[in-house]
Amino acid sequence: MARANRPVSRRQAWWLLAGALAAFLPLTQQVPLWLALAAGAAFAWRAALTWRQWHLPPKWLLVLLVIAGTVGVFMQYRSIIGRTPGIALLVVFLALKLLELRAARDAIVTALLCYFLVLGQFLFTQTIPTALLSCVTVLITTATMLAASDDRPAPQMQLRRAALMLAQAMPFMLLLFVLFPRVQGPLWGLPQDRYTATSGISETMSPGSIAQLSQSDAIAFRVDFKGKVPPQSQLYWRGPVMPAFDGRTWSIRQTLGAYPDVPYPVSGPAIEYDLTLEPNGKFWLFSLEMPGNLPPDSALTSDYQPISRQIVRNRTRYAQRAFPETNAGINESRAMLRDALALPSGGNPRTRALGAEWRIRHGEDDAAILVTAQDFFNRQLLIYTLNPPLLGPDLIDEFLFDSKRGFCEHFAAAFVYALRAAGVPARVVAGYQGGEVNPVDGYLVVRQYDAHAWTEAWIAGRGWVRIDPTAISAPSRINTNLAAAVPSGEELPFLARTDLTWIRDLRYRLDAVTNGWNQWVLGYNPQKQRDFLAGLGLGEPDWRSMTAALAVLCGVVLLGLTAWTLRNRRRVDPAFAAWRRFTGRLAAHGVVWHSWEGPHAFAERAAAGIPTHASDIREIAAQYARLRYAPLPEDGDLERLRERIAGFRP
Amino acid sequence: MRLPELDAVLADINRIILGKERPIRLALACLLARGHLLIEDLPGVGKTTLAHVLAKVLGLEFQRIQFTSDMLPADILGVSIFDRGSGSFHFHPGPIFTQVVLADEINRATPKAQSALLEAMEERQVTAEGKTRPLPEPFFVIATQNPAHQIGTFPLPESQLDRFLLKIELGYPDPAAERELLAGADRQKMVAELAARVTPQRLVELQQAVREIHASPALIDYVQALAAHTRTAPRWQAGLSPRACLALLAVARAWAMLDGRNHVLPEDVQAVLPGVIAHRLRPVDDVAHSDPEAVAAALIEAVPLP
């Protein structure tokens, strides 16, 4: 095809360089440094080629470079298949394709590569900034495509045309997004390394591990309550339960027996909510205590911790009901209770002695021991702080009797230890406590700094009873938030601070937008699609009716756009239409009318070309010119012109 | 219907300046459209004679101002001199107070002197020593300039150039016309013998009539399409301004009148386009001086008639 072999003009080369840069720059973080530098060098080379109008590099050199780039990618990743190596290869190809822009088809290939790279960005992040950035890149790439076919218009014109085309494509995109039958899960498997760096509550708890989390304002999950948001002091989001203690570290049970459904009878009023969990790289699901149902594809451990059957790598949304007044585990097994009493041999003599003393004082009355323990914690005047002193081997003793300063993990650990020393089954529960309602969209946002540890003690006849020792010493942590509980001057993550209200307002808004994006764009799964379409009155649509609706609506949009284009087009003057008929007849005789030619000028030329009809031609042209340009043409002029032209047979 | 007096005017001028029918017609159209004319050409091709003849056949007063690099605004506008007899200042009008001014070699003067003339042209009045004095009616400036690349010139800035309705070039005559000139009678004498063909009052009437020449919606569409093309296509450095569009329409009306029509045709617009855009529109690849006729042809062929 001749068009495909047209050489690439300088202007087109600049366009392609701009498009390639726009597609490549967002990916610089994702490819290895050597590749980013090499691609940058190739772009600079391209710029120099265009600027100085040098010759393109020889084919053999390009072939060598392609091989070198591919080998480099392979050496880097030990594979050329997969997300990151694939993108890296595309970058290699794009950079080198720019160096062999010979003909229009090379330009088209380059632009298509740019589109692929835009898509590639979404394999790494799917946030709003990424989406906006990719819109800009697509705009530039589309303008590049336009320039590849016609490089004459000015850059701003190309961009405007590209923007118009994309704006026209927008309704189709929305329709396809909403109506195209959704499949469960992403279309391409997201690679395993996607959320490796996610921080959050882990399987173990040692002094300082939760305090460390309190420095992060990353979002753990968002909750949409069906009714009123319960008071802060009720918001205990149950996570990993840790009964095992080795003297320093608490950890979850190694052998996880799991219930497929809630094993305890629920009681009291229910709290209904939808929870949108951010990926945490673990099996953790979090539920308000005590969960009355389980999210799909999940189970409840023997410690009543809800866990997912797969690692939570994607944002998940599930609906749950919580029954705060439930007594769980009334008939707890002996093995479980034995685990909840185990203490490492030796260490912490003062706490052990204290426990033994409680047991002697209260006999078999576990409930009374519990009360005494709480009373003891209260009288010790423990201080809640983010910066507790470092503790030695007998850390429970040191915390309770010497330093008396600790974060929630110290409180929980000491409380469980003391109860176990007294022979009362107890365990540590990790999770989140509280959260913050975003006034913009009403979602409760729970962040990493809301991470917390509390305890459960088993009392015969009542089952597992939640006691939060932190609440005894620092009630404001539970009733208000972290900032209210720690001494002023301690370092807090930015969002946990209560001053700087306007920035918080801004963050609230931003977070509400992000949440909307997550819920409605990224989280638009088959379920959401069904709900949404049912909300539109489409009943229970299957993929057939959805496809049919899609086709019909796309047709409607297309018609609308066509009508809009036609309406914007100038209505053809009837005299002009007649004139076109006339010039068409003359064209058959070899006198072609140029669209810019005035009627008299054309008539003179045509009369010279067809002298036998010279006078006819001149008269028709004069009639036409009068109709179009003279003041107040008479009625019937148009009809006379039409008749005259109809009768004109050169 | 054709206006015989205008035909006679054209015939008289063409008798003296040979082989230059088109520039002469444009010059007359410019005057009828109440605009000022800029002639750019080499010395000696008849610029001054054209101005002189135009003034003569139209029965207008004529003054010539030779611009030089040491010229001051007062040399053009006039100056107040203390009159010992009456004991007061008395204004002596400058050479600009006339109906046809030939501003010869305008680009040899400094920008200060140039702008004195150009402001007077624009406002059709002179303000000197706090008093505003109207210029005669009709008032018509024919400025000539040497091609910009010649030594000792101050090129007029684009904003000043815009005040001239038309810019034309005379160019060398063709051999036949030149031979006739060389063999013929003394031009100075012929000019002196010319008689006026119209009165100044009639000229003002004609100028008034030009404004009433009909421009149909289709024609205005065409003028707009031309301007829109110069504004959007990458070929041009800057598009035509609305003032340029008004100028185009005004000259096209005058051109139609010279043709004896009461309405403007696209051919009129196309005929006057080179003169209107010669000093206004510059192609981006314009390295030196490009031929306005070629530039106009390129513009015309790029814009279909609506």
mmCIF file of C-alpha atoms in Angstrom, chain B:
data_model
loop_
_atom_site.group_PDB
_atom_site.id
_atom_site.type_symbol
_atom_site.label_atom_id
_atom_site.label_comp_id
_atom_site.label_asym_id
_atom_site.label_seq_id
_atom_site.Cartn_x
_atom_site.Cartn_y
_atom_site.Cartn_z
ATOM 1 C CA MET B 1 -24.358 49.597 -14.377
ATOM 2 C CA ARG B 2 -20.885 50.869 -14.894
ATOM 3 C CA LEU B 3 -20.007 54.327 -13.738
ATOM 4 C CA PRO B 4 -18.549 56.212 -16.705
ATOM 5 C CA GLU B 5 -16.627 58.696 -14.596
ATOM 6 C CA LEU B 6 -14.691 55.903 -12.904
ATOM 7 C CA ASP B 7 -13.947 54.303 -16.262
ATOM 8 C CA ALA B 8 -12.660 57.644 -17.449
ATOM 9 C CA VAL B 9 -10.473 58.004 -14.359
ATOM 10 C CA LEU B 10 -8.980 54.566 -14.968
ATOM 11 C CA ALA B 11 -8.457 55.314 -18.666
ATOM 12 C CA ASP B 12 -6.643 58.563 -17.871
ATOM 13 C CA ILE B 13 -4.274 56.905 -15.431
ATOM 14 C CA ASN B 14 -3.632 53.982 -17.707
ATOM 15 C CA ARG B 15 -2.721 56.374 -20.452
ATOM 16 C CA ILE B 16 0.131 57.748 -18.389
ATOM 17 C CA ILE B 17 1.241 54.667 -16.446
ATOM 18 C CA LEU B 18 1.438 51.966 -19.002
ATOM 19 C CA GLY B 19 0.770 48.259 -18.563
ATOM 20 C CA LYS B 20 -0.258 48.468 -14.917
ATOM 21 C CA GLU B 21 -4.033 48.161 -15.138
ATOM 22 C CA ARG B 22 -4.405 45.892 -12.146
ATOM 23 C CA PRO B 23 -2.368 47.833 -9.569
ATOM 24 C CA ILE B 24 -4.007 51.033 -10.746
ATOM 25 C CA ARG B 25 -7.453 49.558 -10.383
ATOM 26 C CA LEU B 26 -6.539 48.341 -6.902
ATOM 27 C CA ALA B 27 -5.256 51.793 -5.985
ATOM 28 C CA LEU B 28 -8.524 53.358 -7.051
ATOM 29 C CA ALA B 29 -10.533 50.701 -5.220
ATOM 30 C CA CYS B 30 -8.519 51.431 -2.116
ATOM 31 C CA LEU B 31 -9.327 55.112 -2.356
ATOM 32 C CA LEU B 32 -13.025 54.410 -2.954
ATOM 33 C CA ALA B 33 -13.022 52.180 0.129
ATOM 34 C CA ARG B 34 -11.678 55.138 2.149
ATOM 35 C CA GLY B 35 -8.434 53.360 2.820
ATOM 36 C CA HIS B 36 -4.799 54.296 2.581
ATOM 37 C CA LEU B 37 -2.447 52.736 0.129
ATOM 38 C CA LEU B 38 1.057 51.409 0.591
ATOM 39 C CA ILE B 39 3.194 50.886 -2.471
ATOM 40 C CA GLU B 40 6.355 48.909 -2.078
ATOM 41 C CA ASP B 41 8.726 48.821 -4.929
ATOM 42 C CA LEU B 42 12.075 49.796 -6.271
ATOM 43 C CA PRO B 43 12.690 53.458 -7.049
ATOM 44 C CA GLY B 44 11.728 54.637 -10.464
ATOM 45 C CA VAL B 45 8.852 52.375 -11.389
ATOM 46 C CA GLY B 46 6.248 55.124 -11.221
ATOM 47 C CA LYS B 47 5.035 55.192 -7.631
ATOM 48 C CA THR B 48 5.159 58.949 -7.379
ATOM 49 C CA THR B 49 3.610 59.427 -10.764
ATOM 50 C CA LEU B 50 0.729 57.152 -9.827
ATOM 51 C CA ALA B 51 0.007 59.196 -6.704
ATOM 52 C CA HIS B 52 0.225 62.407 -8.634
ATOM 53 C CA VAL B 53 -2.028 61.227 -11.420
ATOM 54 C CA LEU B 54 -4.619 59.861 -9.025
ATOM 55 C CA ALA B 55 -4.821 63.198 -7.254
ATOM 56 C CA LYS B 56 -5.017 65.057 -10.485
ATOM 57 C CA VAL B 57 -7.811 63.074 -12.177
ATOM 58 C CA LEU B 58 -9.842 62.975 -9.009
ATOM 59 C CA GLY B 59 -9.515 66.725 -8.613
ATOM 60 C CA LEU B 60 -7.844 66.542 -5.244
ATOM 61 C CA GLU B 61 -5.173 68.676 -3.633
ATOM 62 C CA PHE B 62 -1.854 66.942 -3.586
ATOM 63 C CA GLN B 63 1.191 67.234 -1.345
ATOM 64 C CA ARG B 64 4.280 65.174 -1.288
ATOM 65 C CA ILE B 65 6.341 64.518 1.805
ATOM 66 C CA GLN B 66 9.754 63.080 1.234
ATOM 67 C CA PHE B 67 10.622 61.080 4.344
ATOM 68 C CA THR B 68 14.183 61.257 5.568
ATOM 69 C CA SER B 69 15.936 59.851 8.557
ATOM 70 C CA ASP B 70 16.203 63.270 10.273
ATOM 71 C CA MET B 71 12.526 64.070 9.915
ATOM 72 C CA LEU B 72 10.480 65.135 12.945
ATOM 73 C CA PRO B 73 6.733 64.842 13.536
ATOM 74 C CA ALA B 74 6.382 68.625 13.256
ATOM 75 C CA ASP B 75 7.716 68.443 9.710
ATOM 76 C CA ILE B 76 4.610 66.457 8.849
ATOM 77 C CA LEU B 77 1.916 67.803 11.122
ATOM 78 C CA GLY B 78 2.854 71.465 11.293
ATOM 79 C CA VAL B 79 4.200 73.772 13.968
ATOM 80 C CA SER B 80 3.117 76.819 15.988
ATOM 81 C CA ILE B 81 5.280 79.864 15.485
ATOM 82 C CA PHE B 82 5.202 83.032 17.553
ATOM 83 C CA ASP B 83 3.748 85.844 15.529
ATOM 84 C CA ARG B 84 5.352 89.085 16.613
ATOM 85 C CA GLY B 85 2.635 91.227 15.010
ATOM 86 C CA SER B 86 -0.314 89.676 16.828
ATOM 87 C CA GLY B 87 1.748 88.699 19.862
ATOM 88 C CA SER B 88 0.486 85.122 19.842
ATOM 89 C CA PHE B 89 1.342 81.671 18.540
ATOM 90 C CA HIS B 90 0.120 80.858 15.105
ATOM 91 C CA PHE B 91 -0.237 77.318 13.763
ATOM 92 C CA HIS B 92 1.342 76.631 10.448
ATOM 93 C CA PRO B 93 -0.249 73.461 9.118
ATOM 94 C CA GLY B 94 2.170 70.841 7.878
ATOM 95 C CA PRO B 95 2.078 69.143 4.495
ATOM 96 C CA ILE B 96 -0.368 66.572 5.803
ATOM 97 C CA PHE B 97 -3.231 69.044 5.565
ATOM 98 C CA THR B 98 -4.193 68.119 2.074
ATOM 99 C CA GLN B 99 -6.466 65.616 0.336
ATOM 100 C CA VAL B 100 -3.887 63.333 -1.173
ATOM 101 C CA VAL B 101 -0.592 62.918 0.627
ATOM 102 C CA LEU B 102 2.224 61.121 -0.993
ATOM 103 C CA ALA B 103 4.463 59.907 1.825
ATOM 104 C CA ASP B 104 7.511 59.005 -0.144
ATOM 105 C CA GLU B 105 9.920 56.390 1.170
ATOM 106 C CA ILE B 106 8.171 56.218 4.496
ATOM 107 C CA ASN B 107 10.529 53.567 5.815
ATOM 108 C CA ARG B 108 13.484 55.891 5.619
ATOM 109 C CA ALA B 109 12.125 57.998 8.474
ATOM 110 C CA THR B 110 12.499 57.132 12.137
ATOM 111 C CA PRO B 111 9.619 55.346 13.895
ATOM 112 C CA LYS B 112 8.730 58.608 15.630
ATOM 113 C CA ALA B 113 8.061 60.423 12.386
ATOM 114 C CA GLN B 114 6.344 57.371 10.918
ATOM 115 C CA SER B 115 3.933 57.102 13.773
ATOM 116 C CA ALA B 116 3.013 60.787 13.519
ATOM 117 C CA LEU B 117 1.810 60.137 10.002
ATOM 118 C CA LEU B 118 0.150 56.831 10.800
ATOM 119 C CA GLU B 119 -1.803 58.270 13.720
ATOM 120 C CA ALA B 120 -3.068 61.083 11.558
ATOM 121 C CA MET B 121 -4.091 58.519 8.941
ATOM 122 C CA GLU B 122 -5.998 56.458 11.421
ATOM 123 C CA GLU B 123 -7.852 59.265 13.186
ATOM 124 C CA ARG B 124 -8.183 61.610 10.192
ATOM 125 C CA GLN B 125 -7.260 64.502 12.425
ATOM 126 C CA VAL B 126 -4.125 66.110 13.820
ATOM 127 C CA THR B 127 -3.596 67.052 17.421
ATOM 128 C CA ALA B 128 -0.813 69.536 17.875
ATOM 129 C CA GLU B 129 -0.225 71.831 20.840
ATOM 130 C CA GLY B 130 -3.382 70.673 22.537
ATOM 131 C CA LYS B 131 -5.682 71.518 19.673
ATOM 132 C CA THR B 132 -7.306 69.009 17.401
ATOM 133 C CA ARG B 133 -7.625 69.945 13.763
ATOM 134 C CA PRO B 134 -9.571 67.788 11.321
ATOM 135 C CA LEU B 135 -7.917 66.751 8.074
ATOM 136 C CA PRO B 136 -9.660 67.497 4.789
ATOM 137 C CA GLU B 137 -12.232 65.122 3.355
ATOM 138 C CA PRO B 138 -11.552 63.013 1.359
ATOM 139 C CA PHE B 139 -8.188 62.255 2.850
ATOM 140 C CA PHE B 140 -5.985 59.705 1.227
ATOM 141 C CA VAL B 141 -2.420 58.705 1.990
ATOM 142 C CA ILE B 142 -0.298 56.951 -0.542
ATOM 143 C CA ALA B 143 2.882 55.814 1.151
ATOM 144 C CA THR B 144 5.733 54.310 -0.728
ATOM 145 C CA GLN B 145 8.451 52.248 0.744
ATOM 146 C CA ASN B 146 11.629 50.707 -0.485
ATOM 147 C CA PRO B 147 11.929 46.956 -0.160
ATOM 148 C CA ALA B 148 12.867 46.282 3.424
ATOM 149 C CA HIS B 149 16.242 44.798 2.647
ATOM 150 C CA GLN B 150 17.587 48.061 1.307
ATOM 151 C CA ILE B 151 20.116 49.997 3.382
ATOM 152 C CA GLY B 152 18.922 52.805 5.673
ATOM 153 C CA THR B 153 15.363 51.673 6.244
ATOM 154 C CA PHE B 154 13.264 51.427 9.394
ATOM 155 C CA PRO B 155 10.770 48.686 8.584
ATOM 156 C CA LEU B 156 7.231 49.521 9.637
ATOM 157 C CA PRO B 157 5.999 47.284 12.439
ATOM 158 C CA GLU B 158 3.124 44.958 11.602
ATOM 159 C CA SER B 159 0.647 46.927 13.714
ATOM 160 C CA GLN B 160 1.407 50.036 11.671
ATOM 161 C CA LEU B 161 1.237 48.183 8.387
ATOM 162 C CA ASP B 162 -2.273 47.093 9.286
ATOM 163 C CA ARG B 163 -3.424 50.716 8.960
ATOM 164 C CA PHE B 164 -2.886 50.566 5.246
ATOM 165 C CA LEU B 165 -5.903 49.051 3.597
ATOM 166 C CA LEU B 166 -3.915 47.715 0.680
ATOM 167 C CA LYS B 167 -0.339 47.130 -0.243
ATOM 168 C CA ILE B 168 0.522 46.880 -3.903
ATOM 169 C CA GLU B 169 3.616 46.521 -5.992
ATOM 170 C CA LEU B 170 4.044 48.090 -9.383
ATOM 171 C CA GLY B 171 6.978 46.167 -10.736
ATOM 172 C CA TYR B 172 8.830 46.668 -13.943
ATOM 173 C CA PRO B 173 6.662 47.312 -16.985
ATOM 174 C CA ASP B 174 6.595 44.684 -19.684
ATOM 175 C CA PRO B 175 8.806 45.387 -22.708
ATOM 176 C CA ALA B 176 5.989 46.658 -24.932
ATOM 177 C CA ALA B 177 4.715 49.089 -22.304
ATOM 178 C CA GLU B 178 8.238 50.187 -21.521
ATOM 179 C CA ARG B 179 8.940 50.842 -25.177
ATOM 180 C CA GLU B 180 5.809 52.928 -25.452
ATOM 181 C CA LEU B 181 6.905 54.882 -22.381
ATOM 182 C CA LEU B 182 10.352 55.504 -23.780
ATOM 183 C CA ALA B 183 9.034 56.514 -27.165
ATOM 184 C CA GLY B 184 6.086 58.516 -25.900
ATOM 185 C CA ALA B 185 5.580 62.033 -24.664
ATOM 186 C CA ASP B 186 6.972 63.498 -21.454
ATOM 187 C CA ARG B 187 4.983 62.097 -18.526
ATOM 188 C CA GLN B 188 5.426 65.247 -16.394
ATOM 189 C CA LYS B 189 3.826 67.282 -19.090
ATOM 190 C CA MET B 190 1.019 64.791 -19.584
ATOM 191 C CA VAL B 191 0.248 64.900 -15.870
ATOM 192 C CA ALA B 192 0.197 68.646 -15.906
ATOM 193 C CA GLU B 193 -2.302 68.602 -18.741
ATOM 194 C CA LEU B 194 -4.699 66.194 -17.036
ATOM 195 C CA ALA B 195 -8.125 67.448 -16.104
ATOM 196 C CA ALA B 196 -10.193 66.350 -13.121
ATOM 197 C CA ARG B 197 -12.841 63.738 -13.932
ATOM 198 C CA VAL B 198 -14.805 63.946 -10.689
ATOM 199 C CA THR B 199 -15.321 66.562 -8.036
ATOM 200 C CA PRO B 200 -14.352 65.906 -4.425
ATOM 201 C CA GLN B 201 -18.053 65.921 -3.495
ATOM 202 C CA ARG B 202 -18.766 63.245 -6.075
ATOM 203 C CA LEU B 203 -15.853 61.238 -4.743
ATOM 204 C CA VAL B 204 -17.297 61.349 -1.228
ATOM 205 C CA GLU B 205 -20.648 60.202 -2.684
ATOM 206 C CA LEU B 206 -18.948 57.335 -4.444
ATOM 207 C CA GLN B 207 -17.186 56.367 -1.239
ATOM 208 C CA GLN B 208 -20.568 56.368 0.429
ATOM 209 C CA ALA B 209 -22.015 54.192 -2.360
ATOM 210 C CA VAL B 210 -19.246 51.649 -1.944
ATOM 211 C CA ARG B 211 -20.386 50.956 1.584
ATOM 212 C CA GLU B 212 -23.826 50.095 0.254
ATOM 213 C CA ILE B 213 -22.634 47.472 -2.190
ATOM 214 C CA HIS B 214 -24.351 44.252 -1.161
ATOM 215 C CA ALA B 215 -22.377 41.449 0.442
ATOM 216 C CA SER B 216 -24.638 38.395 0.644
ATOM 217 C CA PRO B 217 -24.518 35.937 3.573
ATOM 218 C CA ALA B 218 -22.842 33.417 1.302
ATOM 219 C CA LEU B 219 -20.123 35.921 0.519
ATOM 220 C CA ILE B 220 -19.588 36.827 4.169
ATOM 221 C CA ASP B 221 -19.347 33.094 4.861
ATOM 222 C CA TYR B 222 -16.589 32.992 2.292
ATOM 223 C CA VAL B 223 -14.648 35.842 3.896
ATOM 224 C CA GLN B 224 -15.007 34.101 7.252
ATOM 225 C CA ALA B 225 -13.890 30.792 5.806
ATOM 226 C CA LEU B 226 -10.766 32.440 4.403
ATOM 227 C CA ALA B 227 -9.987 34.029 7.751
ATOM 228 C CA ALA B 228 -10.718 30.805 9.636
ATOM 229 C CA HIS B 229 -8.336 28.938 7.401
ATOM 230 C CA THR B 230 -5.510 31.401 8.034
ATOM 231 C CA ARG B 231 -6.158 31.059 11.769
ATOM 232 C CA THR B 232 -6.170 27.273 11.991
ATOM 233 C CA ALA B 233 -3.891 25.995 9.240
ATOM 234 C CA PRO B 234 -0.255 25.656 10.336
ATOM 235 C CA ARG B 235 0.883 27.294 7.125
ATOM 236 C CA TRP B 236 0.526 30.841 8.418
ATOM 237 C CA GLN B 237 2.407 32.631 11.147
ATOM 238 C CA ALA B 238 -0.692 34.434 12.389
ATOM 239 C CA GLY B 239 -4.224 34.496 11.080
ATOM 240 C CA LEU B 240 -6.118 37.402 9.558
ATOM 241 C CA SER B 241 -7.552 39.781 12.127
ATOM 242 C CA PRO B 242 -11.178 40.933 12.096
ATOM 243 C CA ARG B 243 -9.846 44.305 10.907
ATOM 244 C CA ALA B 244 -8.217 42.522 7.988
ATOM 245 C CA CYS B 245 -11.557 40.860 7.185
ATOM 246 C CA LEU B 246 -13.268 44.249 7.207
ATOM 247 C CA ALA B 247 -10.557 45.566 4.919
ATOM 248 C CA LEU B 248 -11.004 42.624 2.567
ATOM 249 C CA LEU B 249 -14.730 43.186 2.383
ATOM 250 C CA ALA B 250 -14.367 46.960 1.905
ATOM 251 C CA VAL B 251 -11.913 46.647 -0.986
ATOM 252 C CA ALA B 252 -13.971 43.840 -2.542
ATOM 253 C CA ARG B 253 -16.997 46.176 -2.477
ATOM 254 C CA ALA B 254 -15.041 48.929 -4.199
ATOM 255 C CA TRP B 255 -13.772 46.399 -6.731
ATOM 256 C CA ALA B 256 -17.352 45.312 -7.429
ATOM 257 C CA MET B 257 -18.305 48.951 -7.939
ATOM 258 C CA LEU B 258 -15.512 49.454 -10.432
ATOM 259 C CA ASP B 259 -16.995 46.460 -12.248
ATOM 260 C CA GLY B 260 -20.387 48.171 -12.225
ATOM 261 C CA ARG B 261 -22.052 45.627 -9.906
ATOM 262 C CA ASN B 262 -24.212 46.298 -6.883
ATOM 263 C CA HIS B 263 -23.068 43.152 -5.136
ATOM 264 C CA VAL B 264 -19.798 41.469 -4.311
ATOM 265 C CA LEU B 265 -18.784 38.187 -5.916
ATOM 266 C CA PRO B 266 -16.179 35.730 -4.669
ATOM 267 C CA GLU B 267 -14.130 36.752 -7.699
ATOM 268 C CA ASP B 268 -13.929 40.276 -6.286
ATOM 269 C CA VAL B 269 -12.653 38.970 -2.991
ATOM 270 C CA GLN B 270 -10.110 36.817 -4.750
ATOM 271 C CA ALA B 271 -8.993 39.674 -6.974
ATOM 272 C CA VAL B 272 -8.228 42.020 -4.093
ATOM 273 C CA LEU B 273 -6.929 39.364 -1.720
ATOM 274 C CA PRO B 274 -3.228 39.701 -2.674
ATOM 275 C CA GLY B 275 -3.277 43.408 -1.875
ATOM 276 C CA VAL B 276 -5.088 42.935 1.404
ATOM 277 C CA ILE B 277 -2.911 40.124 2.719
ATOM 278 C CA ALA B 278 0.425 41.245 1.257
ATOM 279 C CA HIS B 279 1.368 43.118 4.427
ATOM 280 C CA ARG B 280 -0.749 41.087 6.866
ATOM 281 C CA LEU B 281 -0.281 37.398 6.269
ATOM 282 C CA ARG B 282 3.040 35.634 6.323
ATOM 283 C CA PRO B 283 3.565 31.931 5.636
ATOM 284 C CA VAL B 284 5.609 30.150 8.310
ATOM 285 C CA ASP B 285 8.231 29.114 5.782
ATOM 286 C CA ASP B 286 8.567 32.700 4.562
ATOM 287 C CA VAL B 287 12.286 33.301 4.743
ATOM 288 C CA ALA B 288 12.526 36.430 2.679
ATOM 289 C CA HIS B 289 9.988 38.233 0.613
ATOM 290 C CA SER B 290 7.376 35.954 -0.869
ATOM 291 C CA ASP B 291 5.197 36.950 -3.759
ATOM 292 C CA PRO B 292 1.803 38.084 -2.407
ATOM 293 C CA GLU B 293 0.093 36.822 -5.549
ATOM 294 C CA ALA B 294 1.419 33.322 -4.911
ATOM 295 C CA VAL B 295 0.548 33.492 -1.233
ATOM 296 C CA ALA B 296 -2.991 34.622 -2.053
ATOM 297 C CA ALA B 297 -3.358 31.917 -4.703
ATOM 298 C CA ALA B 298 -2.367 29.291 -2.170
ATOM 299 C CA LEU B 299 -4.906 30.640 0.310
ATOM 300 C CA ILE B 300 -7.667 30.821 -2.303
ATOM 301 C CA GLU B 301 -7.078 27.272 -3.459
ATOM 302 C CA ALA B 302 -7.174 25.969 0.095
ATOM 303 C CA VAL B 303 -10.639 27.351 0.866
ATOM 304 C CA PRO B 304 -13.679 26.074 -1.028
ATOM 305 C CA LEU B 305 -16.518 28.475 -1.675
ATOM 306 C CA PRO B 306 -19.223 27.901 0.915
#
